Amino acid sequence: VLTAADGVEAVHQVESYPDCIDCVLLDLNMPRKDGQETLIELRRLRPDLRVVLMSGYTEEEVEARFAGQHIDGFLEKPYTAETLSEALTKVLG
């Protein structure tokens, strides 16, 4: 597991470890580069990278904001360890 404090660090992690990352848990609201900007950069680097978006907004609100952009999974905050595990199992198989 790699961590990033913001979107800039998340992009840097994917650039630094392109073959080691199977999935990104991406928060919608982050400093320096928000979730939408980060997603665009991640897709540029790795179009096949699986991304689970996390937000305090509802899934419907997020789907409208990210229409046309591929999101593999969604977790509405607050979430439990069980729902996180379920989302990752669904996305990673």
Tab-separated table of N, CA and C in Angstrom:
chain	number	residue	atom	x	y	z
A	1	VAL	N	0.853	-1.176	0.000
A	1	VAL	CA	0.000	0.000	0.000
A	1	VAL	C	0.892	1.231	0.000
A	2	LEU	N	0.628	2.115	-0.923
A	2	LEU	CA	1.315	3.396	-0.998
A	2	LEU	C	0.314	4.479	-0.635
A	3	THR	N	0.776	5.536	-0.015
A	3	THR	CA	-0.117	6.633	0.349
A	3	THR	C	0.347	7.921	-0.315
A	4	ALA	N	-0.584	8.841	-0.448
A	4	ALA	CA	-0.294	10.161	-0.992
A	4	ALA	C	-1.143	11.172	-0.245
A	5	ALA	N	-0.548	12.297	0.082
A	5	ALA	CA	-1.251	13.329	0.838
A	5	ALA	C	-2.168	14.175	-0.039
A	6	ASP	N	-1.928	14.147	-1.358
A	6	ASP	CA	-2.731	14.950	-2.269
A	6	ASP	C	-2.623	14.383	-3.680
A	7	GLY	N	-3.302	15.024	-4.612
A	7	GLY	CA	-3.321	14.552	-5.983
A	7	GLY	C	-1.971	14.584	-6.663
A	8	VAL	N	-1.166	15.580	-6.352
A	8	VAL	CA	0.175	15.677	-6.949
A	8	VAL	C	1.013	14.476	-6.529
A	9	GLU	N	0.977	14.140	-5.259
A	9	GLU	CA	1.721	12.970	-4.769
A	9	GLU	C	1.168	11.678	-5.352
A	10	ALA	N	-0.129	11.593	-5.535
A	10	ALA	CA	-0.735	10.384	-6.107
A	10	ALA	C	-0.231	10.156	-7.530
A	11	VAL	N	-0.204	11.204	-8.323
A	11	VAL	CA	0.302	11.089	-9.691
A	11	VAL	C	1.772	10.693	-9.661
A	12	HIS	N	2.523	11.296	-8.763
A	12	HIS	CA	3.952	10.959	-8.637
A	12	HIS	C	4.140	9.482	-8.268
A	13	GLN	N	3.317	8.958	-7.381
A	13	GLN	CA	3.405	7.547	-6.994
A	13	GLN	C	3.173	6.638	-8.208
A	14	VAL	N	2.185	6.957	-9.020
A	14	VAL	CA	1.886	6.142	-10.198
A	14	VAL	C	3.021	6.255	-11.213
A	15	GLU	N	3.591	7.431	-11.349
A	15	GLU	CA	4.743	7.608	-12.243
A	15	GLU	C	5.946	6.809	-11.741
A	16	SER	N	6.138	6.795	-10.432
A	16	SER	CA	7.308	6.142	-9.837
A	16	SER	C	7.184	4.623	-9.786
A	17	TYR	N	5.980	4.114	-9.632
A	17	TYR	CA	5.746	2.678	-9.488
A	17	TYR	C	4.672	2.205	-10.467
A	18	PRO	N	4.867	2.405	-11.765
A	18	PRO	CA	3.797	2.135	-12.723
A	18	PRO	C	3.333	0.683	-12.776
A	19	ASP	N	4.222	-0.257	-12.502
A	19	ASP	CA	3.854	-1.670	-12.599
A	19	ASP	C	3.447	-2.284	-11.263
A	20	CYS	N	3.516	-1.505	-10.198
A	20	CYS	CA	3.240	-2.036	-8.864
A	20	CYS	C	1.857	-1.676	-8.342
A	21	ILE	N	1.171	-0.791	-9.007
A	21	ILE	CA	-0.107	-0.291	-8.499
A	21	ILE	C	-1.245	-0.925	-9.283
A	22	ASP	N	-2.119	-1.634	-8.574
A	22	ASP	CA	-3.265	-2.304	-9.193
A	22	ASP	C	-4.536	-1.460	-9.147
A	23	CYS	N	-4.626	-0.600	-8.133
A	23	CYS	CA	-5.853	0.161	-7.918
A	23	CYS	C	-5.523	1.417	-7.127
A	24	VAL	N	-6.259	2.478	-7.397
A	24	VAL	CA	-6.104	3.727	-6.651
A	24	VAL	C	-7.421	4.044	-5.963
A	25	LEU	N	-7.341	4.347	-4.677
A	25	LEU	CA	-8.478	4.887	-3.935
A	25	LEU	C	-8.314	6.395	-3.983
A	26	LEU	N	-9.211	7.051	-4.676
A	26	LEU	CA	-9.058	8.468	-4.981
A	26	LEU	C	-10.147	9.291	-4.323
A	27	ASP	N	-9.749	10.234	-3.473
A	27	ASP	CA	-10.701	11.132	-2.832
A	27	ASP	C	-11.050	12.258	-3.799
A	28	LEU	N	-12.276	12.684	-3.799
A	28	LEU	CA	-12.703	13.750	-4.691
A	28	LEU	C	-12.105	15.094	-4.275
A	29	ASN	N	-12.047	15.366	-2.981
A	29	ASN	CA	-11.536	16.640	-2.484
A	29	ASN	C	-10.164	16.444	-1.868
A	30	MET	N	-9.159	16.997	-2.545
A	30	MET	CA	-7.776	16.912	-2.062
A	30	MET	C	-7.089	18.249	-2.316
A	31	PRO	N	-6.058	18.544	-1.552
A	31	PRO	CA	-5.303	19.773	-1.814
A	31	PRO	C	-4.435	19.637	-3.073
A	32	ARG	N	-4.034	20.743	-3.608
A	32	ARG	CA	-3.128	20.915	-4.753
A	32	ARG	C	-3.660	20.375	-6.075
A	33	LYS	N	-4.338	19.263	-6.089
A	33	LYS	CA	-4.927	18.705	-7.313
A	33	LYS	C	-6.113	17.868	-6.875
A	34	ASP	N	-7.320	18.274	-7.269
A	34	ASP	CA	-8.504	17.557	-6.797
A	34	ASP	C	-8.654	16.210	-7.504
A	35	GLY	N	-9.666	15.470	-7.115
A	35	GLY	CA	-9.867	14.124	-7.641
A	35	GLY	C	-10.084	14.081	-9.138
A	36	GLN	N	-10.803	15.054	-9.675
A	36	GLN	CA	-11.068	15.054	-11.104
A	36	GLN	C	-9.786	15.325	-11.893
A	37	GLU	N	-9.009	16.295	-11.473
A	37	GLU	CA	-7.726	16.582	-12.137
A	37	GLU	C	-6.772	15.393	-12.015
A	38	THR	N	-6.760	14.794	-10.845
A	38	THR	CA	-5.882	13.643	-10.615
A	38	THR	C	-6.294	12.475	-11.494
A	39	LEU	N	-7.597	12.221	-11.601
A	39	LEU	CA	-8.080	11.137	-12.447
A	39	LEU	C	-7.623	11.323	-13.893
A	40	ILE	N	-7.715	12.537	-14.407
A	40	ILE	CA	-7.284	12.813	-15.783
A	40	ILE	C	-5.810	12.466	-15.952
A	41	GLU	N	-4.989	12.862	-14.999
A	41	GLU	CA	-3.555	12.559	-15.061
A	41	GLU	C	-3.291	11.058	-14.944
A	42	LEU	N	-3.997	10.396	-14.038
A	42	LEU	CA	-3.810	8.950	-13.876
A	42	LEU	C	-4.199	8.209	-15.153
A	43	ARG	N	-5.286	8.610	-15.780
A	43	ARG	CA	-5.718	7.966	-17.026
A	43	ARG	C	-4.712	8.205	-18.150
A	44	ARG	N	-4.076	9.379	-18.145
A	44	ARG	CA	-3.047	9.665	-19.142
A	44	ARG	C	-1.857	8.723	-18.959
A	45	LEU	N	-1.477	8.503	-17.695
A	45	LEU	CA	-0.338	7.635	-17.391
A	45	LEU	C	-0.661	6.162	-17.576
A	46	ARG	N	-1.827	5.769	-17.084
A	46	ARG	CA	-2.220	4.353	-17.095
A	46	ARG	C	-3.713	4.233	-17.382
A	47	PRO	N	-4.099	4.191	-18.636
A	47	PRO	CA	-5.523	4.099	-18.972
A	47	PRO	C	-6.217	2.884	-18.365
A	48	ASP	N	-5.456	1.835	-18.094
A	48	ASP	CA	-6.016	0.594	-17.552
A	48	ASP	C	-6.103	0.574	-16.030
A	49	LEU	N	-5.573	1.597	-15.369
A	49	LEU	CA	-5.533	1.620	-13.908
A	49	LEU	C	-6.940	1.667	-13.333
A	50	ARG	N	-7.218	0.781	-12.391
A	50	ARG	CA	-8.529	0.763	-11.740
A	50	ARG	C	-8.574	1.839	-10.662
A	51	VAL	N	-9.690	2.566	-10.646
A	51	VAL	CA	-9.843	3.690	-9.726
A	51	VAL	C	-11.176	3.577	-9.001
A	52	VAL	N	-11.099	3.651	-7.677
A	52	VAL	CA	-12.290	3.709	-6.826
A	52	VAL	C	-12.332	5.119	-6.254
A	53	LEU	N	-13.389	5.838	-6.546
A	53	LEU	CA	-13.544	7.205	-6.083
A	53	LEU	C	-14.256	7.212	-4.742
A	54	MET	N	-13.778	8.060	-3.835
A	54	MET	CA	-14.383	8.206	-2.510
A	54	MET	C	-14.847	9.646	-2.342
A	55	SER	N	-16.036	9.825	-1.773
A	55	SER	CA	-16.543	11.180	-1.611
A	55	SER	C	-17.644	11.228	-0.569
A	56	GLY	N	-17.826	12.398	-0.022
A	56	GLY	CA	-18.951	12.659	0.860
A	56	GLY	C	-20.220	12.944	0.071
A	57	TYR	N	-20.068	13.211	-1.227
A	57	TYR	CA	-21.217	13.390	-2.106
A	57	TYR	C	-21.847	12.032	-2.387
A	58	THR	N	-23.069	12.030	-2.855
A	58	THR	CA	-23.721	10.767	-3.182
A	58	THR	C	-23.170	10.227	-4.501
A	59	GLU	N	-23.397	8.945	-4.728
A	59	GLU	CA	-22.926	8.319	-5.959
A	59	GLU	C	-23.551	8.986	-7.187
A	60	GLU	N	-24.816	9.370	-7.096
A	60	GLU	CA	-25.487	10.014	-8.215
A	60	GLU	C	-24.836	11.355	-8.542
A	61	GLU	N	-24.491	12.137	-7.511
A	61	GLU	CA	-23.841	13.432	-7.733
A	61	GLU	C	-22.472	13.246	-8.392
A	62	VAL	N	-21.752	12.255	-7.942
A	62	VAL	CA	-20.414	11.994	-8.480
A	62	VAL	C	-20.515	11.472	-9.910
A	63	GLU	N	-21.472	10.589	-10.176
A	63	GLU	CA	-21.644	10.072	-11.539
A	63	GLU	C	-21.947	11.208	-12.512
A	64	ALA	N	-22.744	12.166	-12.095
A	64	ALA	CA	-23.054	13.303	-12.961
A	64	ALA	C	-21.798	14.134	-13.218
A	65	ARG	N	-21.010	14.356	-12.191
A	65	ARG	CA	-19.784	15.160	-12.331
A	65	ARG	C	-18.740	14.448	-13.190
A	66	PHE	N	-18.687	13.121	-13.118
A	66	PHE	CA	-17.676	12.348	-13.830
A	66	PHE	C	-18.247	11.631	-15.056
A	67	ALA	N	-19.349	12.120	-15.587
A	67	ALA	CA	-19.960	11.495	-16.763
A	67	ALA	C	-18.938	11.414	-17.892
A	68	GLY	N	-18.846	10.239	-18.481
A	68	GLY	CA	-17.912	10.032	-19.584
A	68	GLY	C	-16.510	9.652	-19.161
A	69	GLN	N	-16.228	9.737	-17.868
A	69	GLN	CA	-14.919	9.342	-17.352
A	69	GLN	C	-15.095	8.006	-16.645
A	70	HIS	N	-14.226	7.093	-16.924
A	70	HIS	CA	-14.373	5.743	-16.381
A	70	HIS	C	-13.962	5.689	-14.910
A	71	ILE	N	-14.908	5.324	-14.070
A	71	ILE	CA	-14.670	5.088	-12.644
A	71	ILE	C	-15.022	3.625	-12.393
A	72	ASP	N	-14.133	2.892	-11.743
A	72	ASP	CA	-14.351	1.458	-11.522
A	72	ASP	C	-15.205	1.155	-10.301
A	73	GLY	N	-15.194	2.066	-9.339
A	73	GLY	CA	-15.966	1.846	-8.129
A	73	GLY	C	-16.179	3.152	-7.393
A	74	PHE	N	-17.077	3.129	-6.420
A	74	PHE	CA	-17.394	4.326	-5.651
A	74	PHE	C	-17.655	3.946	-4.203
A	75	LEU	N	-17.117	4.753	-3.294
A	75	LEU	CA	-17.381	4.613	-1.865
A	75	LEU	C	-17.878	5.950	-1.333
A	76	GLU	N	-19.082	5.936	-0.765
A	76	GLU	CA	-19.603	7.154	-0.153
A	76	GLU	C	-19.118	7.214	1.283
A	77	LYS	N	-18.579	8.374	1.661
A	77	LYS	CA	-18.106	8.568	3.030
A	77	LYS	C	-19.284	8.867	3.944
A	78	PRO	N	-19.219	8.484	5.159
A	78	PRO	CA	-18.204	7.591	5.718
A	78	PRO	C	-18.485	6.149	5.295
A	79	TYR	N	-17.439	5.378	5.185
A	79	TYR	CA	-17.583	3.973	4.824
A	79	TYR	C	-16.879	3.120	5.876
A	80	THR	N	-17.201	1.850	5.878
A	80	THR	CA	-16.627	0.921	6.853
A	80	THR	C	-15.519	0.106	6.191
A	81	ALA	N	-14.753	-0.582	7.002
A	81	ALA	CA	-13.728	-1.488	6.471
A	81	ALA	C	-14.380	-2.565	5.620
A	82	GLU	N	-15.563	-2.986	5.998
A	82	GLU	CA	-16.278	-4.016	5.237
A	82	GLU	C	-16.679	-3.511	3.854
A	83	THR	N	-17.219	-2.294	3.761
A	83	THR	CA	-17.608	-1.778	2.449
A	83	THR	C	-16.382	-1.472	1.587
A	84	LEU	N	-15.282	-1.070	2.209
A	84	LEU	CA	-14.029	-0.884	1.479
A	84	LEU	C	-13.555	-2.210	0.905
A	85	SER	N	-13.575	-3.232	1.721
A	85	SER	CA	-13.164	-4.562	1.274
A	85	SER	C	-14.048	-5.055	0.134
A	86	GLU	N	-15.349	-4.850	0.251
A	86	GLU	CA	-16.284	-5.262	-0.804
A	86	GLU	C	-15.993	-4.534	-2.109
A	87	ALA	N	-15.744	-3.233	-2.038
A	87	ALA	CA	-15.459	-2.440	-3.236
A	87	ALA	C	-14.178	-2.905	-3.902
A	88	LEU	N	-13.151	-3.173	-3.101
A	88	LEU	CA	-11.879	-3.625	-3.666
A	88	LEU	C	-12.007	-5.026	-4.263
A	89	THR	N	-12.750	-5.882	-3.618
A	89	THR	CA	-12.970	-7.228	-4.172
A	89	THR	C	-13.698	-7.142	-5.500
A	90	LYS	N	-14.697	-6.285	-5.574
A	90	LYS	CA	-15.458	-6.109	-6.814
A	90	LYS	C	-14.564	-5.587	-7.939
A	91	VAL	N	-13.721	-4.617	-7.621
A	91	VAL	CA	-12.873	-3.981	-8.642
A	91	VAL	C	-11.695	-4.869	-9.039
A	92	LEU	N	-11.101	-5.540	-8.065
A	92	LEU	CA	-9.890	-6.319	-8.336
A	92	LEU	C	-10.176	-7.775	-8.654
A	93	GLY	N	-11.382	-8.242	-8.359
A	93	GLY	CA	-11.732	-9.624	-8.653
A	93	GLY	C	-11.374	-10.571	-7.550
